Amino acid sequence: MIRFRTLCVAGSPGRGSHTRALVAHVGRLLERRGSETSLADLAELGLPPSHPDHYWSPEPHPVARAREFIDAVRASDALVLGTPVYHSGYSGLLKSAVDLLPRDAFEGRAVALVSHAGGPRGSAGACEQLRQVVKALGGWAVPLQVSTVTADFAGDPAGDFTSGRRTLDEAGPVHARCEELADQLAVFTRAMRGAGALGDRAGAAA
């Protein structure tokens, strides 16, 4: 089995958020499919805001945390982007992080999209918006996407969100979609990268 590296990005500003739990859930499913998975929780990274001077500059970003995030994206073979839904769109925190990336940051990479909305199911629009972002950065968003609401998670909905212990209910209907999403990302990543390309990237990142 060809192993690959996946960076899972949680785009919620809240610590212990549903978005983080959803992204982490997909990440664990990917590990069962041969991925070495890491999590970038934007609520914890403290990335600087994007700025036109950095966006157009060929020089490395002057802030170390930003460089580390960019390097993590470049070292990945696939990505999972997760966002909460605000006003039917994806989060400003995720937008700012994506704007730190060079224009070819997703080139040759498959990307899985997930979102969480606090109210009735209506978070699919945020994923559709992210499809355009993935395309602009040279990536390919897999066909399936997953959207959740609070009822899809185990535990008391009024519980402590800061603990980071929120988990997706594996007995619920969304878990099966996450399994299918992980399948698609693994299959398309291997198809797009191939054994030689994956090995070259892993060696370059070492």
PDB file of N, CA and C in Angstrom, residues 65-136:
ATOM      1  N   ARG A  65       5.715  31.259  12.209  1.00  0.00           N
ATOM      2  CA  ARG A  65       4.514  30.410  12.254  1.00  0.00           C
ATOM      3  C   ARG A  65       3.879  30.290  10.878  1.00  0.00           C
ATOM      4  N   ALA A  66       3.893  31.368  10.117  1.00  0.00           N
ATOM      5  CA  ALA A  66       3.343  31.327   8.768  1.00  0.00           C
ATOM      6  C   ALA A  66       4.181  30.429   7.875  1.00  0.00           C
ATOM      7  N   ARG A  67       5.499  30.544   7.972  1.00  0.00           N
ATOM      8  CA  ARG A  67       6.386  29.682   7.172  1.00  0.00           C
ATOM      9  C   ARG A  67       6.156  28.209   7.500  1.00  0.00           C
ATOM     10  N   GLU A  68       5.981  27.911   8.784  1.00  0.00           N
ATOM     11  CA  GLU A  68       5.762  26.525   9.189  1.00  0.00           C
ATOM     12  C   GLU A  68       4.450  25.984   8.623  1.00  0.00           C
ATOM     13  N   PHE A  69       3.419  26.819   8.608  1.00  0.00           N
ATOM     14  CA  PHE A  69       2.135  26.392   8.052  1.00  0.00           C
ATOM     15  C   PHE A  69       2.263  26.156   6.546  1.00  0.00           C
ATOM     16  N   ILE A  70       2.909  27.071   5.860  1.00  0.00           N
ATOM     17  CA  ILE A  70       3.107  26.929   4.415  1.00  0.00           C
ATOM     18  C   ILE A  70       3.915  25.673   4.114  1.00  0.00           C
ATOM     19  N   ASP A  71       4.959  25.434   4.887  1.00  0.00           N
ATOM     20  CA  ASP A  71       5.787  24.247   4.683  1.00  0.00           C
ATOM     21  C   ASP A  71       4.984  22.968   4.928  1.00  0.00           C
ATOM     22  N   ALA A  72       4.104  22.991   5.927  1.00  0.00           N
ATOM     23  CA  ALA A  72       3.287  21.809   6.219  1.00  0.00           C
ATOM     24  C   ALA A  72       2.341  21.500   5.062  1.00  0.00           C
ATOM     25  N   VAL A  73       1.784  22.547   4.457  1.00  0.00           N
ATOM     26  CA  VAL A  73       0.917  22.343   3.294  1.00  0.00           C
ATOM     27  C   VAL A  73       1.719  21.767   2.136  1.00  0.00           C
ATOM     28  N   ARG A  74       2.887  22.334   1.891  1.00  0.00           N
ATOM     29  CA  ARG A  74       3.717  21.873   0.777  1.00  0.00           C
ATOM     30  C   ARG A  74       4.215  20.442   0.985  1.00  0.00           C
ATOM     31  N   ALA A  75       4.413  20.028   2.227  1.00  0.00           N
ATOM     32  CA  ALA A  75       4.904  18.684   2.511  1.00  0.00           C
ATOM     33  C   ALA A  75       3.807  17.630   2.426  1.00  0.00           C
ATOM     34  N   SER A  76       2.560  18.058   2.334  1.00  0.00           N
ATOM     35  CA  SER A  76       1.442  17.117   2.318  1.00  0.00           C
ATOM     36  C   SER A  76       1.187  16.587   0.913  1.00  0.00           C
ATOM     37  N   ASP A  77       0.584  15.393   0.861  1.00  0.00           N
ATOM     38  CA  ASP A  77       0.124  14.823  -0.399  1.00  0.00           C
ATOM     39  C   ASP A  77      -1.371  15.051  -0.589  1.00  0.00           C
ATOM     40  N   ALA A  78      -2.080  15.305   0.503  1.00  0.00           N
ATOM     41  CA  ALA A  78      -3.526  15.542   0.472  1.00  0.00           C
ATOM     42  C   ALA A  78      -3.888  16.447   1.636  1.00  0.00           C
ATOM     43  N   LEU A  79      -5.072  17.044   1.544  1.00  0.00           N
ATOM     44  CA  LEU A  79      -5.523  17.940   2.613  1.00  0.00           C
ATOM     45  C   LEU A  79      -6.994  17.693   2.934  1.00  0.00           C
ATOM     46  N   VAL A  80      -7.336  17.994   4.186  1.00  0.00           N
ATOM     47  CA  VAL A  80      -8.724  18.085   4.608  1.00  0.00           C
ATOM     48  C   VAL A  80      -8.926  19.506   5.115  1.00  0.00           C
ATOM     49  N   LEU A  81      -9.864  20.223   4.534  1.00  0.00           N
ATOM     50  CA  LEU A  81     -10.192  21.575   4.993  1.00  0.00           C
ATOM     51  C   LEU A  81     -11.542  21.541   5.689  1.00  0.00           C
ATOM     52  N   GLY A  82     -11.567  21.999   6.939  1.00  0.00           N
ATOM     53  CA  GLY A  82     -12.805  22.031   7.705  1.00  0.00           C
ATOM     54  C   GLY A  82     -13.124  23.436   8.159  1.00  0.00           C
ATOM     55  N   THR A  83     -14.397  23.795   8.109  1.00  0.00           N
ATOM     56  CA  THR A  83     -14.803  25.149   8.487  1.00  0.00           C
ATOM     57  C   THR A  83     -16.142  25.156   9.204  1.00  0.00           C
ATOM     58  N   PRO A  84     -16.311  26.061  10.169  1.00  0.00           N
ATOM     59  CA  PRO A  84     -17.660  26.355  10.655  1.00  0.00           C
ATOM     60  C   PRO A  84     -18.355  27.230   9.613  1.00  0.00           C
ATOM     61  N   VAL A  85     -19.658  27.314   9.711  1.00  0.00           N
ATOM     62  CA  VAL A  85     -20.422  28.114   8.752  1.00  0.00           C
ATOM     63  C   VAL A  85     -20.860  29.415   9.414  1.00  0.00           C
ATOM     64  N   TYR A  86     -20.437  30.522   8.828  1.00  0.00           N
ATOM     65  CA  TYR A  86     -20.839  31.849   9.296  1.00  0.00           C
ATOM     66  C   TYR A  86     -21.517  32.580   8.146  1.00  0.00           C
ATOM     67  N   HIS A  87     -22.788  32.939   8.325  1.00  0.00           N
ATOM     68  CA  HIS A  87     -23.533  33.644   7.276  1.00  0.00           C
ATOM     69  C   HIS A  87     -23.449  32.904   5.941  1.00  0.00           C
ATOM     70  N   SER A  88     -23.624  31.585   6.006  1.00  0.00           N
ATOM     71  CA  SER A  88     -23.632  30.712   4.823  1.00  0.00           C
ATOM     72  C   SER A  88     -22.279  30.640   4.122  1.00  0.00           C
ATOM     73  N   GLY A  89     -21.211  31.051   4.782  1.00  0.00           N
ATOM     74  CA  GLY A  89     -19.889  31.006   4.170  1.00  0.00           C
ATOM     75  C   GLY A  89     -18.868  30.373   5.104  1.00  0.00           C
ATOM     76  N   TYR A  90     -17.650  30.183   4.594  1.00  0.00           N
ATOM     77  CA  TYR A  90     -16.603  29.606   5.423  1.00  0.00           C
ATOM     78  C   TYR A  90     -15.957  30.696   6.277  1.00  0.00           C
ATOM     79  N   SER A  91     -15.190  30.288   7.269  1.00  0.00           N
ATOM     80  CA  SER A  91     -14.719  31.224   8.284  1.00  0.00           C
ATOM     81  C   SER A  91     -13.652  32.175   7.762  1.00  0.00           C
ATOM     82  N   GLY A  92     -13.633  33.360   8.330  1.00  0.00           N
ATOM     83  CA  GLY A  92     -12.598  34.334   7.994  1.00  0.00           C
ATOM     84  C   GLY A  92     -11.224  33.859   8.415  1.00  0.00           C
ATOM     85  N   LEU A  93     -11.151  33.076   9.488  1.00  0.00           N
ATOM     86  CA  LEU A  93      -9.867  32.558   9.950  1.00  0.00           C
ATOM     87  C   LEU A  93      -9.267  31.616   8.907  1.00  0.00           C
ATOM     88  N   LEU A  94     -10.099  30.764   8.329  1.00  0.00           N
ATOM     89  CA  LEU A  94      -9.618  29.866   7.277  1.00  0.00           C
ATOM     90  C   LEU A  94      -9.245  30.656   6.028  1.00  0.00           C
ATOM     91  N   LYS A  95     -10.023  31.663   5.704  1.00  0.00           N
ATOM     92  CA  LYS A  95      -9.717  32.502   4.542  1.00  0.00           C
ATOM     93  C   LYS A  95      -8.351  33.165   4.707  1.00  0.00           C
ATOM     94  N   SER A  96      -8.080  33.721   5.879  1.00  0.00           N
ATOM     95  CA  SER A  96      -6.806  34.390   6.119  1.00  0.00           C
ATOM     96  C   SER A  96      -5.643  33.411   6.029  1.00  0.00           C
ATOM     97  N   ALA A  97      -5.840  32.183   6.552  1.00  0.00           N
ATOM     98  CA  ALA A  97      -4.776  31.183   6.487  1.00  0.00           C
ATOM     99  C   ALA A  97      -4.502  30.772   5.051  1.00  0.00           C
ATOM    100  N   VAL A  98      -5.549  30.568   4.281  1.00  0.00           N
ATOM    101  CA  VAL A  98      -5.383  30.181   2.879  1.00  0.00           C
ATOM    102  C   VAL A  98      -4.679  31.293   2.097  1.00  0.00           C
ATOM    103  N   ASP A  99      -4.961  32.534   2.445  1.00  0.00           N
ATOM    104  CA  ASP A  99      -4.347  33.657   1.739  1.00  0.00           C
ATOM    105  C   ASP A  99      -2.851  33.788   2.015  1.00  0.00           C
ATOM    106  N   LEU A 100      -2.357  33.075   3.015  1.00  0.00           N
ATOM    107  CA  LEU A 100      -0.908  33.049   3.258  1.00  0.00           C
ATOM    108  C   LEU A 100      -0.181  32.154   2.260  1.00  0.00           C
ATOM    109  N   LEU A 101      -0.929  31.283   1.582  1.00  0.00           N
ATOM    110  CA  LEU A 101      -0.311  30.263   0.740  1.00  0.00           C
ATOM    111  C   LEU A 101       0.025  30.789  -0.648  1.00  0.00           C
ATOM    112  N   PRO A 102       1.076  30.258  -1.250  1.00  0.00           N
ATOM    113  CA  PRO A 102       1.380  30.604  -2.645  1.00  0.00           C
ATOM    114  C   PRO A 102       0.306  30.047  -3.571  1.00  0.00           C
ATOM    115  N   ARG A 103       0.261  30.573  -4.783  1.00  0.00           N
ATOM    116  CA  ARG A 103      -0.841  30.268  -5.686  1.00  0.00           C
ATOM    117  C   ARG A 103      -0.857  28.831  -6.186  1.00  0.00           C
ATOM    118  N   ASP A 104       0.239  28.098  -6.036  1.00  0.00           N
ATOM    119  CA  ASP A 104       0.283  26.696  -6.467  1.00  0.00           C
ATOM    120  C   ASP A 104       0.330  25.741  -5.282  1.00  0.00           C
ATOM    121  N   ALA A 105      -0.106  26.190  -4.110  1.00  0.00           N
ATOM    122  CA  ALA A 105       0.073  25.414  -2.880  1.00  0.00           C
ATOM    123  C   ALA A 105      -0.639  24.068  -2.900  1.00  0.00           C
ATOM    124  N   PHE A 106      -1.758  23.964  -3.623  1.00  0.00           N
ATOM    125  CA  PHE A 106      -2.513  22.713  -3.657  1.00  0.00           C
ATOM    126  C   PHE A 106      -2.270  21.925  -4.944  1.00  0.00           C
ATOM    127  N   GLU A 107      -1.322  22.359  -5.743  1.00  0.00           N
ATOM    128  CA  GLU A 107      -1.126  21.734  -7.053  1.00  0.00           C
ATOM    129  C   GLU A 107      -0.832  20.239  -6.912  1.00  0.00           C
ATOM    130  N   GLY A 108      -1.576  19.428  -7.684  1.00  0.00           N
ATOM    131  CA  GLY A 108      -1.383  17.988  -7.663  1.00  0.00           C
ATOM    132  C   GLY A 108      -1.904  17.301  -6.427  1.00  0.00           C
ATOM    133  N   ARG A 109      -2.716  17.979  -5.623  1.00  0.00           N
ATOM    134  CA  ARG A 109      -3.211  17.399  -4.377  1.00  0.00           C
ATOM    135  C   ARG A 109      -4.730  17.262  -4.401  1.00  0.00           C
ATOM    136  N   ALA A 110      -5.197  16.140  -3.856  1.00  0.00           N
ATOM    137  CA  ALA A 110      -6.630  15.968  -3.629  1.00  0.00           C
ATOM    138  C   ALA A 110      -6.983  16.597  -2.280  1.00  0.00           C
ATOM    139  N   VAL A 111      -8.167  17.194  -2.207  1.00  0.00           N
ATOM    140  CA  VAL A 111      -8.591  17.915  -1.003  1.00  0.00           C
ATOM    141  C   VAL A 111      -9.999  17.481  -0.628  1.00  0.00           C
ATOM    142  N   ALA A 112     -10.203  17.143   0.635  1.00  0.00           N
ATOM    143  CA  ALA A 112     -11.528  16.813   1.157  1.00  0.00           C
ATOM    144  C   ALA A 112     -12.082  18.020   1.900  1.00  0.00           C
ATOM    145  N   LEU A 113     -13.367  18.276   1.754  1.00  0.00           N
ATOM    146  CA  LEU A 113     -14.009  19.450   2.338  1.00  0.00           C
ATOM    147  C   LEU A 113     -15.111  19.033   3.319  1.00  0.00           C
ATOM    148  N   VAL A 114     -15.063  19.611   4.521  1.00  0.00           N
ATOM    149  CA  VAL A 114     -16.082  19.340   5.534  1.00  0.00           C
ATOM    150  C   VAL A 114     -16.466  20.653   6.205  1.00  0.00           C
ATOM    151  N   SER A 115     -17.688  20.708   6.717  1.00  0.00           N
ATOM    152  CA  SER A 115     -18.150  21.932   7.380  1.00  0.00           C
ATOM    153  C   SER A 115     -19.145  21.590   8.478  1.00  0.00           C
ATOM    154  N   HIS A 116     -19.298  22.534   9.400  1.00  0.00           N
ATOM    155  CA  HIS A 116     -20.235  22.353  10.513  1.00  0.00           C
ATOM    156  C   HIS A 116     -21.069  23.611  10.697  1.00  0.00           C
ATOM    157  N   ALA A 117     -22.373  23.410  10.847  1.00  0.00           N
ATOM    158  CA  ALA A 117     -23.293  24.520  11.105  1.00  0.00           C
ATOM    159  C   ALA A 117     -24.040  24.260  12.403  1.00  0.00           C
ATOM    160  N   GLY A 118     -24.251  25.296  13.175  1.00  0.00           N
ATOM    161  CA  GLY A 118     -24.934  25.134  14.449  1.00  0.00           C
ATOM    162  C   GLY A 118     -26.424  24.914  14.311  1.00  0.00           C
ATOM    163  N   GLY A 119     -27.004  25.389  13.208  1.00  0.00           N
ATOM    164  CA  GLY A 119     -28.440  25.281  13.017  1.00  0.00           C
ATOM    165  C   GLY A 119     -28.815  24.150  12.084  1.00  0.00           C
ATOM    166  N   PRO A 120     -29.986  24.266  11.437  1.00  0.00           N
ATOM    167  CA  PRO A 120     -30.413  23.236  10.483  1.00  0.00           C
ATOM    168  C   PRO A 120     -29.377  23.056   9.393  1.00  0.00           C
ATOM    169  N   ARG A 121     -29.398  21.881   8.775  1.00  0.00           N
ATOM    170  CA  ARG A 121     -28.396  21.583   7.747  1.00  0.00           C
ATOM    171  C   ARG A 121     -28.442  22.644   6.662  1.00  0.00           C
ATOM    172  N   GLY A 122     -27.334  23.331   6.512  1.00  0.00           N
ATOM    173  CA  GLY A 122     -27.243  24.380   5.522  1.00  0.00           C
ATOM    174  C   GLY A 122     -25.806  24.744   5.280  1.00  0.00           C
ATOM    175  N   SER A 123     -24.924  23.825   5.672  1.00  0.00           N
ATOM    176  CA  SER A 123     -23.502  24.130   5.604  1.00  0.00           C
ATOM    177  C   SER A 123     -22.861  23.693   4.297  1.00  0.00           C
ATOM    178  N   ALA A 124     -23.628  23.130   3.382  1.00  0.00           N
ATOM    179  CA  ALA A 124     -23.046  22.674   2.119  1.00  0.00           C
ATOM    180  C   ALA A 124     -22.493  23.845   1.312  1.00  0.00           C
ATOM    181  N   GLY A 125     -23.103  25.022   1.424  1.00  0.00           N
ATOM    182  CA  GLY A 125     -22.652  26.182   0.663  1.00  0.00           C
ATOM    183  C   GLY A 125     -21.225  26.579   0.975  1.00  0.00           C
ATOM    184  N   ALA A 126     -20.813  26.428   2.237  1.00  0.00           N
ATOM    185  CA  ALA A 126     -19.439  26.771   2.610  1.00  0.00           C
ATOM    186  C   ALA A 126     -18.452  25.855   1.893  1.00  0.00           C
ATOM    187  N   CYS A 127     -18.780  24.577   1.780  1.00  0.00           N
ATOM    188  CA  CYS A 127     -17.911  23.650   1.056  1.00  0.00           C
ATOM    189  C   CYS A 127     -17.853  23.994  -0.426  1.00  0.00           C
ATOM    190  N   GLU A 128     -18.986  24.396  -0.988  1.00  0.00           N
ATOM    191  CA  GLU A 128     -18.990  24.771  -2.402  1.00  0.00           C
ATOM    192  C   GLU A 128     -18.101  25.983  -2.652  1.00  0.00           C
ATOM    193  N   GLN A 129     -18.105  26.927  -1.725  1.00  0.00           N
ATOM    194  CA  GLN A 129     -17.214  28.080  -1.858  1.00  0.00           C
ATOM    195  C   GLN A 129     -15.752  27.646  -1.797  1.00  0.00           C
ATOM    196  N   LEU A 130     -15.453  26.705  -0.915  1.00  0.00           N
ATOM    197  CA  LEU A 130     -14.074  26.234  -0.783  1.00  0.00           C
ATOM    198  C   LEU A 130     -13.617  25.471  -2.027  1.00  0.00           C
ATOM    199  N   ARG A 131     -14.535  24.895  -2.758  1.00  0.00           N
ATOM    200  CA  ARG A 131     -14.157  24.227  -4.010  1.00  0.00           C
ATOM    201  C   ARG A 131     -13.495  25.214  -4.972  1.00  0.00           C
ATOM    202  N   GLN A 132     -14.000  26.429  -5.008  1.00  0.00           N
ATOM    203  CA  GLN A 132     -13.410  27.442  -5.876  1.00  0.00           C
ATOM    204  C   GLN A 132     -12.010  27.822  -5.398  1.00  0.00           C
ATOM    205  N   VAL A 133     -11.831  27.874  -4.079  1.00  0.00           N
ATOM    206  CA  VAL A 133     -10.518  28.196  -3.518  1.00  0.00           C
ATOM    207  C   VAL A 133      -9.515  27.094  -3.847  1.00  0.00           C
ATOM    208  N   VAL A 134      -9.945  25.840  -3.678  1.00  0.00           N
ATOM    209  CA  VAL A 134      -9.067  24.709  -3.985  1.00  0.00           C
ATOM    210  C   VAL A 134      -8.646  24.750  -5.448  1.00  0.00           C
ATOM    211  N   LYS A 135      -9.601  25.016  -6.317  1.00  0.00           N
ATOM    212  CA  LYS A 135      -9.293  25.102  -7.749  1.00  0.00           C
ATOM    213  C   LYS A 135      -8.308  26.221  -8.033  1.00  0.00           C
ATOM    214  N   ALA A 136      -8.480  27.370  -7.379  1.00  0.00           N
ATOM    215  CA  ALA A 136      -7.599  28.514  -7.607  1.00  0.00           C
ATOM    216  C   ALA A 136      -6.165  28.215  -7.179  1.00  0.00           C
TER     217      ALA A 136
END
